[in-house]
PDB file of C-alpha atoms in Angstrom:
ATOM      1  CA  ASP E  15      64.277 120.114 162.052  1.00  0.00           C
ATOM      2  CA  PRO E  16      63.267 117.204 164.352  1.00  0.00           C
ATOM      3  CA  CYS E  17      66.795 115.767 164.079  1.00  0.00           C
ATOM      4  CA  ARG E  18      68.574 118.917 165.238  1.00  0.00           C
ATOM      5  CA  ASN E  19      68.843 117.911 168.908  1.00  0.00           C
ATOM      6  CA  PHE E  20      68.351 114.171 168.439  1.00  0.00           C
ATOM      7  CA  HIS E  21      71.497 112.223 169.265  1.00  0.00           C
ATOM      8  CA  CYS E  22      72.495 108.927 167.623  1.00  0.00           C
ATOM      9  CA  LYS E  23      75.467 106.745 168.551  1.00  0.00           C
ATOM     10  CA  ARG E  24      78.404 106.336 166.190  1.00  0.00           C
ATOM     11  CA  GLY E  25      77.481 104.507 163.005  1.00  0.00           C
ATOM     12  CA  LYS E  26      73.917 105.771 163.010  1.00  0.00           C
ATOM     13  CA  VAL E  27      72.232 108.911 161.699  1.00  0.00           C
ATOM     14  CA  CYS E  28      68.937 110.555 162.515  1.00  0.00           C
ATOM     15  CA  HIS E  29      66.004 110.031 160.173  1.00  0.00           C
ATOM     16  CA  ALA E  30      62.566 111.623 160.508  1.00  0.00           C
ATOM     17  CA  ASP E  31      59.509 109.692 159.320  1.00  0.00           C
ATOM     18  CA  LYS E  32      56.493 111.194 157.540  1.00  0.00           C
ATOM     19  CA  GLN E  33      55.026 112.300 160.861  1.00  0.00           C
ATOM     20  CA  GLY E  34      58.272 114.076 161.746  1.00  0.00           C
ATOM     21  CA  LYS E  35      59.250 111.556 164.427  1.00  0.00           C
ATOM     22  CA  PRO E  36      63.028 111.150 164.612  1.00  0.00           C
ATOM     23  CA  SER E  37      64.782 107.800 164.950  1.00  0.00           C
ATOM     24  CA  CYS E  38      68.273 106.406 164.415  1.00  0.00           C
ATOM     25  CA  ILE E  39      69.126 104.320 161.362  1.00  0.00           C
ATOM     26  CA  CYS E  40      72.446 102.886 160.178  1.00  0.00           C
ATOM     27  CA  GLN E  41      74.749 105.239 158.320  1.00  0.00           C
ATOM     28  CA  ASP E  42      75.231 104.146 154.713  1.00  0.00           C
ATOM     29  CA  PRO E  43      79.024 103.652 154.432  1.00  0.00           C
ATOM     30  CA  ALA E  44      78.890 104.646 150.771  1.00  0.00           C
ATOM     31  CA  ALA E  45      77.382 108.012 151.751  1.00  0.00           C
ATOM     32  CA  CYS E  46      80.222 108.943 154.117  1.00  0.00           C
ATOM     33  CA  PRO E  47      82.211 112.035 153.102  1.00  0.00           C
ATOM     34  CA  SER E  48      85.510 111.453 151.348  1.00  0.00           C
ATOM     35  CA  THR E  49      88.635 111.475 153.511  1.00  0.00           C
ATOM     36  CA  LYS E  50      92.365 112.050 153.170  1.00  0.00           C
ATOM     37  CA  ASP E  51      94.846 109.188 153.440  1.00  0.00           C
ATOM     38  CA  TYR E  52      95.859 110.254 156.955  1.00  0.00           C
ATOM     39  CA  GLU E  53      92.216 109.892 158.071  1.00  0.00           C
ATOM     40  CA  HIS E  54      92.050 106.205 157.155  1.00  0.00           C
ATOM     41  CA  VAL E  55      91.566 103.742 160.005  1.00  0.00           C
ATOM     42  CA  CYS E  56      92.179 100.032 160.458  1.00  0.00           C
ATOM     43  CA  GLY E  57      89.410  97.787 161.783  1.00  0.00           C
ATOM     44  CA  THR E  58      89.860  94.676 163.901  1.00  0.00           C
ATOM     45  CA  ASP E  59      89.003  92.720 160.732  1.00  0.00           C
ATOM     46  CA  ASN E  60      92.377  93.956 159.365  1.00  0.00           C
ATOM     47  CA  LYS E  61      90.581  95.996 156.702  1.00  0.00           C
ATOM     48  CA  THR E  62      91.371  99.633 155.943  1.00  0.00           C
ATOM     49  CA  TYR E  63      88.368 101.984 156.042  1.00  0.00           C
ATOM     50  CA  ASP E  64      88.285 105.465 154.550  1.00  0.00           C
ATOM     51  CA  GLY E  65      87.406 106.883 157.969  1.00  0.00           C
ATOM     52  CA  THR E  66      85.531 106.244 161.210  1.00  0.00           C
ATOM     53  CA  CYS E  67      82.219 107.066 159.501  1.00  0.00           C
ATOM     54  CA  GLN E  68      82.657 104.164 157.079  1.00  0.00           C
ATOM     55  CA  LEU E  69      83.912 101.818 159.811  1.00  0.00           C
ATOM     56  CA  PHE E  70      81.073 102.433 162.268  1.00  0.00           C
ATOM     57  CA  GLY E  71      78.481 102.540 159.475  1.00  0.00           C
ATOM     58  CA  THR E  72      79.643  99.073 158.422  1.00  0.00           C
ATOM     59  CA  LYS E  73      79.563  97.864 162.032  1.00  0.00           C
ATOM     60  CA  CYS E  74      75.995  99.135 162.393  1.00  0.00           C
ATOM     61  CA  GLN E  75      74.855  97.289 159.263  1.00  0.00           C
ATOM     62  CA  LEU E  76      76.328  94.092 160.756  1.00  0.00           C
ATOM     63  CA  GLU E  77      74.508  94.627 164.073  1.00  0.00           C
ATOM     64  CA  GLY E  78      73.283  91.385 165.600  1.00  0.00           C
ATOM     65  CA  THR E  79      75.893  89.262 163.850  1.00  0.00           C
ATOM     66  CA  LYS E  80      79.131  87.778 165.203  1.00  0.00           C
ATOM     67  CA  MET E  81      81.105  89.836 162.695  1.00  0.00           C
ATOM     68  CA  GLY E  82      79.377  93.009 163.893  1.00  0.00           C
ATOM     69  CA  ARG E  83      80.166  92.281 167.552  1.00  0.00           C
ATOM     70  CA  GLN E  84      83.823  91.638 166.746  1.00  0.00           C
ATOM     71  CA  LEU E  85      84.345  94.690 164.530  1.00  0.00           C
ATOM     72  CA  HIS E  86      85.947  97.630 166.327  1.00  0.00           C
ATOM     73  CA  LEU E  87      88.385 100.414 165.562  1.00  0.00           C
ATOM     74  CA  ASP E  88      91.833  98.826 165.897  1.00  0.00           C
ATOM     75  CA  TYR E  89      94.086 101.802 165.232  1.00  0.00           C
ATOM     76  CA  MET E  90      94.426 105.058 163.331  1.00  0.00           C
ATOM     77  CA  GLY E  91      95.909 104.857 159.850  1.00  0.00           C
ATOM     78  CA  SER E  92      95.831 102.261 157.091  1.00  0.00           C
ATOM     79  CA  CYS E  93      96.271  98.627 158.105  1.00  0.00           C
ATOM     80  CA  LYS E  94      99.861  97.437 158.215  1.00  0.00           C
ATOM     81  CA  TYR E  95     101.929  94.667 159.729  1.00  0.00           C
ATOM     82  CA  ILE E  96     102.044  94.993 163.534  1.00  0.00           C
ATOM     83  CA  PRO E  97     104.891  92.891 164.986  1.00  0.00           C
ATOM     84  CA  HIS E  98     104.292  90.470 167.832  1.00  0.00           C
ATOM     85  CA  CYS E  99     104.934  91.887 171.301  1.00  0.00           C
ATOM     86  CA  THR E 100     107.491  89.801 173.181  1.00  0.00           C
ATOM     87  CA  ASP E 101     107.520  89.175 176.935  1.00  0.00           C
ATOM     88  CA  TYR E 102     110.593  91.383 177.270  1.00  0.00           C
ATOM     89  CA  GLU E 103     108.961  94.250 175.361  1.00  0.00           C
ATOM     90  CA  VAL E 104     105.710  94.181 177.368  1.00  0.00           C
ATOM     91  CA  ASP E 105     107.760  94.212 180.589  1.00  0.00           C
ATOM     92  CA  GLN E 106     109.553  97.371 179.424  1.00  0.00           C
ATOM     93  CA  PHE E 107     106.424  99.072 178.088  1.00  0.00           C
ATOM     94  CA  PRO E 108     105.379 100.799 181.379  1.00  0.00           C
ATOM     95  CA  LEU E 109     108.778 102.526 181.554  1.00  0.00           C
ATOM     96  CA  ARG E 110     108.253 104.252 178.194  1.00  0.00           C
ATOM     97  CA  MET E 111     104.546 104.892 178.793  1.00  0.00           C
ATOM     98  CA  ARG E 112     105.120 106.559 182.176  1.00  0.00           C
ATOM     99  CA  ASP E 113     107.791 108.806 180.669  1.00  0.00           C
ATOM    100  CA  TRP E 114     105.484 109.665 177.750  1.00  0.00           C
ATOM    101  CA  LEU E 115     102.582 110.590 180.067  1.00  0.00           C
ATOM    102  CA  LYS E 116     104.883 112.819 182.107  1.00  0.00           C
ATOM    103  CA  ASN E 117     106.100 114.542 178.939  1.00  0.00           C
ATOM    104  CA  ILE E 118     102.521 115.116 177.748  1.00  0.00           C
ATOM    105  CA  LEU E 119     101.740 116.913 181.010  1.00  0.00           C
ATOM    106  CA  MET E 120     104.883 119.004 180.635  1.00  0.00           C
ATOM    107  CA  GLN E 121     103.799 120.070 177.140  1.00  0.00           C
ATOM    108  CA  TYR E 122     100.368 121.023 178.457  1.00  0.00           C
ATOM    109  CA  TYR E 123     101.995 123.076 181.180  1.00  0.00           C
ATOM    110  CA  GLU E 124     104.340 124.839 178.761  1.00  0.00           C
ATOM    111  CA  ARG E 125     101.446 125.727 176.457  1.00  0.00           C
ATOM    112  CA  GLN E 126      99.271 126.773 179.410  1.00  0.00           C
ATOM    113  CA  ILE E 127      96.551 124.294 178.398  1.00  0.00           C
ATOM    114  CA  ILE E 128      93.974 124.124 181.176  1.00  0.00           C
ATOM    115  CA  ILE E 129      93.782 120.732 182.848  1.00  0.00           C
ATOM    116  CA  PRO E 130      90.098 119.699 183.283  1.00  0.00           C
ATOM    117  CA  LYS E 131      88.658 120.712 186.643  1.00  0.00           C
ATOM    118  CA  GLN E 132      88.975 118.183 189.396  1.00  0.00           C
ATOM    119  CA  LYS E 133      88.089 118.239 193.074  1.00  0.00           C
ATOM    120  CA  TYR E 134      91.629 119.233 194.027  1.00  0.00           C
ATOM    121  CA  GLN E 135      92.535 121.143 190.881  1.00  0.00           C
ATOM    122  CA  PHE E 136      94.793 123.640 192.698  1.00  0.00           C
ATOM    123  CA  LEU E 137      96.777 120.842 194.299  1.00  0.00           C
ATOM    124  CA  CYS E 138      97.047 119.047 190.941  1.00  0.00           C
ATOM    125  CA  CYS E 139      98.326 122.156 189.220  1.00  0.00           C
ATOM    126  CA  VAL E 140     100.902 122.695 191.968  1.00  0.00           C
ATOM    127  CA  GLN E 141     102.051 119.099 191.420  1.00  0.00           C
ATOM    128  CA  VAL E 142     102.390 119.640 187.672  1.00  0.00           C
ATOM    129  CA  LYS E 143     104.351 122.852 188.245  1.00  0.00           C
ATOM    130  CA  LYS E 144     106.699 121.051 190.640  1.00  0.00           C
ATOM    131  CA  ILE E 145     107.217 118.214 188.149  1.00  0.00           C
ATOM    132  CA  TYR E 146     107.908 120.770 185.411  1.00  0.00           C
ATOM    133  CA  GLN E 147     110.451 122.645 187.524  1.00  0.00           C
ATOM    134  CA  ASN E 148     112.280 119.421 188.379  1.00  0.00           C
ATOM    135  CA  ASP E 149     112.046 117.828 184.942  1.00  0.00           C
ATOM    136  CA  LYS E 150     115.058 119.479 183.354  1.00  0.00           C
ATOM    137  CA  ARG E 151     117.196 116.538 184.487  1.00  0.00           C
ATOM    138  CA  LEU E 152     115.629 114.206 181.896  1.00  0.00           C
ATOM    139  CA  MET E 153     114.457 115.863 178.685  1.00  0.00           C
ATOM    140  CA  ALA E 154     111.916 114.241 176.349  1.00  0.00           C
ATOM    141  CA  GLY E 155     113.374 111.704 173.975  1.00  0.00           C
ATOM    142  CA  ASP E 156     114.210 108.063 173.452  1.00  0.00           C
ATOM    143  CA  HIS E 157     116.040 106.998 176.580  1.00  0.00           C
ATOM    144  CA  ALA E 158     117.626 103.673 177.442  1.00  0.00           C
ATOM    145  CA  VAL E 159     115.497 101.320 179.554  1.00  0.00           C
ATOM    146  CA  GLU E 160     118.098 101.419 182.311  1.00  0.00           C
ATOM    147  CA  LEU E 161     117.900 105.209 182.521  1.00  0.00           C
ATOM    148  CA  LEU E 162     114.075 105.205 182.642  1.00  0.00           C
ATOM    149  CA  LEU E 163     114.068 102.562 185.369  1.00  0.00           C
ATOM    150  CA  HIS E 164     116.672 104.448 187.410  1.00  0.00           C
ATOM    151  CA  ASP E 165     114.705 107.696 187.046  1.00  0.00           C
ATOM    152  CA  PHE E 166     111.457 106.021 188.103  1.00  0.00           C
ATOM    153  CA  GLU E 167     113.063 104.557 191.212  1.00  0.00           C
ATOM    154  CA  LYS E 168     114.860 107.777 192.143  1.00  0.00           C
ATOM    155  CA  ASN E 169     112.031 110.209 191.270  1.00  0.00           C
ATOM    156  CA  TYR E 170     109.021 107.952 191.872  1.00  0.00           C
ATOM    157  CA  HIS E 171     106.800 110.784 193.180  1.00  0.00           C
ATOM    158  CA  MET E 172     107.002 112.583 189.831  1.00  0.00           C
ATOM    159  CA  TYR E 173     105.301 109.727 187.973  1.00  0.00           C
ATOM    160  CA  VAL E 174     102.334 109.092 190.279  1.00  0.00           C
ATOM    161  CA  TYR E 175     100.228 112.059 189.191  1.00  0.00           C
ATOM    162  CA  PRO E 176     100.696 111.607 185.396  1.00  0.00           C
ATOM    163  CA  VAL E 177      99.517 107.974 185.679  1.00  0.00           C
ATOM    164  CA  HIS E 178      96.436 108.957 187.692  1.00  0.00           C
ATOM    165  CA  TRP E 179      95.777 111.919 185.395  1.00  0.00           C
ATOM    166  CA  GLN E 180      95.676 109.768 182.255  1.00  0.00           C
ATOM    167  CA  PHE E 181      93.258 107.316 183.897  1.00  0.00           C
ATOM    168  CA  HIS E 182      90.799 110.086 184.775  1.00  0.00           C
ATOM    169  CA  GLN E 183      91.145 111.624 181.310  1.00  0.00           C
ATOM    170  CA  LEU E 184      89.906 108.315 179.871  1.00  0.00           C
ATOM    171  CA  ASP E 185      87.305 107.512 182.562  1.00  0.00           C
ATOM    172  CA  GLN E 186      84.456 109.622 181.176  1.00  0.00           C
ATOM    173  CA  HIS E 187      81.431 107.569 180.043  1.00  0.00           C
ATOM    174  CA  PRO E 188      80.601 107.014 182.847  1.00  0.00           C
ATOM    175  CA  ALA E 189      83.207 108.217 185.342  1.00  0.00           C
ATOM    176  CA  ASP E 190      83.123 105.097 187.537  1.00  0.00           C
ATOM    177  CA  ARG E 191      86.821 104.418 188.314  1.00  0.00           C
ATOM    178  CA  SER E 192      87.045 101.692 185.683  1.00  0.00           C
ATOM    179  CA  LEU E 193      87.903 101.782 181.977  1.00  0.00           C
ATOM    180  CA  THR E 194      85.887  99.997 179.307  1.00  0.00           C
ATOM    181  CA  HIS E 195      87.112  98.972 175.848  1.00  0.00           C
ATOM    182  CA  SER E 196      85.420 102.086 174.419  1.00  0.00           C
ATOM    183  CA  GLU E 197      87.055 104.416 176.937  1.00  0.00           C
ATOM    184  CA  LEU E 198      90.499 102.955 176.225  1.00  0.00           C
ATOM    185  CA  ALA E 199      89.991 103.118 172.444  1.00  0.00           C
ATOM    186  CA  PRO E 200      91.041 106.787 171.864  1.00  0.00           C
ATOM    187  CA  LEU E 201      94.414 106.234 173.551  1.00  0.00           C
ATOM    188  CA  ARG E 202      95.009 102.745 172.236  1.00  0.00           C
ATOM    189  CA  ALA E 203      93.991 103.456 168.619  1.00  0.00           C
ATOM    190  CA  SER E 204      96.353 106.401 168.330  1.00  0.00           C
ATOM    191  CA  LEU E 205      99.346 104.529 169.786  1.00  0.00           C
ATOM    192  CA  VAL E 206      99.175 101.044 168.195  1.00  0.00           C
ATOM    193  CA  PRO E 207     101.185 102.023 165.072  1.00  0.00           C
ATOM    194  CA  MET E 208     104.005 103.345 167.296  1.00  0.00           C
ATOM    195  CA  GLU E 209     103.674 101.108 170.368  1.00  0.00           C
ATOM    196  CA  HIS E 210     102.783  97.607 169.216  1.00  0.00           C
ATOM    197  CA  CYS E 211     102.713  96.295 172.810  1.00  0.00           C
ATOM    198  CA  ILE E 212      99.876  98.527 173.991  1.00  0.00           C
ATOM    199  CA  THR E 213      97.125  95.999 173.137  1.00  0.00           C
ATOM    200  CA  ARG E 214      98.789  93.188 175.078  1.00  0.00           C
ATOM    201  CA  PHE E 215      99.624  95.601 177.905  1.00  0.00           C
ATOM    202  CA  PHE E 216      95.965  96.575 178.370  1.00  0.00           C
ATOM    203  CA  GLN E 217      94.849  92.950 178.124  1.00  0.00           C
ATOM    204  CA  GLU E 218      97.245  91.922 180.882  1.00  0.00           C
ATOM    205  CA  CYS E 219      96.275  94.932 183.013  1.00  0.00           C
ATOM    206  CA  ASP E 220      92.812  93.392 183.355  1.00  0.00           C
ATOM    207  CA  GLY E 221      93.892  91.027 186.096  1.00  0.00           C
ATOM    208  CA  ASP E 222      90.439  89.608 186.885  1.00  0.00           C
ATOM    209  CA  GLN E 223      89.508  89.355 183.169  1.00  0.00           C
ATOM    210  CA  ASP E 224      86.189  91.205 183.633  1.00  0.00           C
ATOM    211  CA  LYS E 225      86.841  93.350 180.510  1.00  0.00           C
ATOM    212  CA  LEU E 226      87.286  96.426 182.727  1.00  0.00           C
ATOM    213  CA  ILE E 227      90.492  98.015 183.982  1.00  0.00           C
ATOM    214  CA  ALA E 228      89.905  99.356 187.475  1.00  0.00           C
ATOM    215  CA  LEU E 229      91.998 102.203 188.866  1.00  0.00           C
ATOM    216  CA  LYS E 230      93.824  99.744 191.135  1.00  0.00           C
ATOM    217  CA  GLU E 231      94.659  97.476 188.159  1.00  0.00           C
ATOM    218  CA  TRP E 232      95.791 100.465 186.074  1.00  0.00           C
ATOM    219  CA  CYS E 233      98.153 101.733 188.776  1.00  0.00           C
ATOM    220  CA  HIS E 234      99.510  98.250 189.433  1.00  0.00           C
ATOM    221  CA  CYS E 235     100.399  97.895 185.734  1.00  0.00           C
ATOM    222  CA  PHE E 236     102.396 101.140 185.870  1.00  0.00           C
ATOM    223  CA  GLY E 237     104.223 100.140 189.044  1.00  0.00           C
ATOM    224  CA  ILE E 238     102.460 102.635 191.313  1.00  0.00           C
ATOM    225  CA  LYS E 239     102.542 101.519 194.945  1.00  0.00           C
ATOM    226  CA  GLU E 240      99.211 100.634 196.535  1.00  0.00           C
TER     227      GLU E 240
END
């Protein structure tokens, strides 16, 4: 099969011509496999798609058009009303996000999920263990903004690694110490229905408006000292 090891980007599928030469053509959205309701996704055109296959197949067919350039995955789940993010809410967002990232690491540690290898993996794992051992003072849950702010100021060192860890989890294609729209998409798309300020937060993190969030910009947004 000439298509076996031939890779196509999302929205395209491999097709072999009469001579057996493989190439990528747009996925027919109508040919996408059926999905469950929980697999539906919302596009930036505010239209619900049966799944990512249908969304990216549609985007591919619109390639070269303004509509095609503007169509992206907005968030997981069927389209719904997303309330406007106020100035107050976006200011408080880093407090909840930092706490959430810390709790994710704690869950990984409890389940003994291996953290991807890094240059100083042993040091990182020691840091996570220390955070875990000291984290009993503030269990996971919905905490008041005042409590989260007080905890961040008092236990600042416990939040630095989770913020850096999440950045490097996203910085993959390529790993260049900056996050593109595509690299941010997996995190953003899963959180929009629950955290309606995440889109504005990422937009404002891009201080120089170059459509990339550098590590320095990312840390600044989360209140990490330079």
